[in-house]
């Protein structure tokens, strides 16, 4: 089977399209078009068609897309047909925000275990999940068959945390710690830097007068 | 002057390159190449050259790039030659995490004012910045000549918060509330959805077996 390299920007837009389609579906709308999706999310209709074309044929010429079918198809492409078990390490301000972030659960990401090194936090509960000590990561994550680890610890503890998660068998790591962590090539790693979002804004605010 | 539409993915990579160059510069390295930058951040050398080419000629054939110069140039392109004053609205878990997020200050984003509607939070200080009531947004943000507003309030309060910030004269809004907010076309708006980061991971973990 031919494997096309899918641009990350396409994946991110698919995520946006699926959210838009969820809203459209909730309004009871049955069919839509690339033009309507494009309007709804702020890209061009050609972009919508190009993004979807990576994954085969959708819709019917002259009729458009069935909203429910297209949404379901995109969710499957994104790997969201079923829930994912997520382990969260670190419940400082950011970890606490992530542990209660409604956007995760809505998309099927269920935080099934939470870990921290602070003895005053261990044993407390966050949304029914008990905070456990770091040295239990391997056992608990393996037991829960957790595939995704979120790292929200300080930079100095990040690599050690990642190593625990890898030993426990996770396939993917979302790293919020402001440091480069090392993982083997078969592990999916994504580093989140919240400042990048501000920089896209300042680039646009500045425009050409800045360079 | 000819205006090229710069892809957002390019802006995000420029941000990544500039962080890499900051690290390289700290190590005392004087010159670098597109190949070294590419290796350092995990893209192809051709991608590095293509991204930089949007903004004119850099470097010297056969010699490479001067690290300090290239870093400074990219920072200017991103609008980061000077600090930006930022207003933060909402100090729930996420707002609190953002208010103490070191990555903002490092890149020149200074949170100069913080607002919340909760009377128990108003008057408290977060890193020397006093939490003020929502109805002071317009006065304070205008006074500080703040250009960027970060919205970290619940969905139900997001549009009202945005409207206050717009009246106060901000040019850009970073919205963390899980809702579509409306702004006039001249205002830069970016919606942050943290779940998208997990979806890029699950897409890659699933691979072609999912679709």
Coordinates of N, CA and C in Angstrom, one line a residue, chain A residues 1-5 54, chain B residues 208 211:
Chain A
X1 N 0.8 -1.2 0.0 CA 0.0 0.0 0.0 C 0.9 1.2 0.0
X2 N 0.5 2.2 -0.8 CA 1.3 3.4 -0.9 C 1.1 4.3 0.3
X3 N 2.2 4.7 0.9 CA 2.0 5.6 2.1 C 2.4 7.0 1.8
X4 N 1.4 7.9 1.9 CA 1.7 9.3 1.7 C 2.1 9.9 3.0
X5 N 3.1 10.8 3.0 CA 3.4 11.6 4.2 C 2.3 12.7 4.4
X54 N -6.3 13.2 0.9 CA -5.3 12.3 1.3 C -5.8 11.0 1.8
Chain B
X208 N -2.0 4.0 9.6 CA -3.0 3.6 8.5 C -3.9 2.5 9.0
X211 N -7.6 4.1 9.4 CA -8.5 4.5 8.4 C -8.4 3.7 7.1

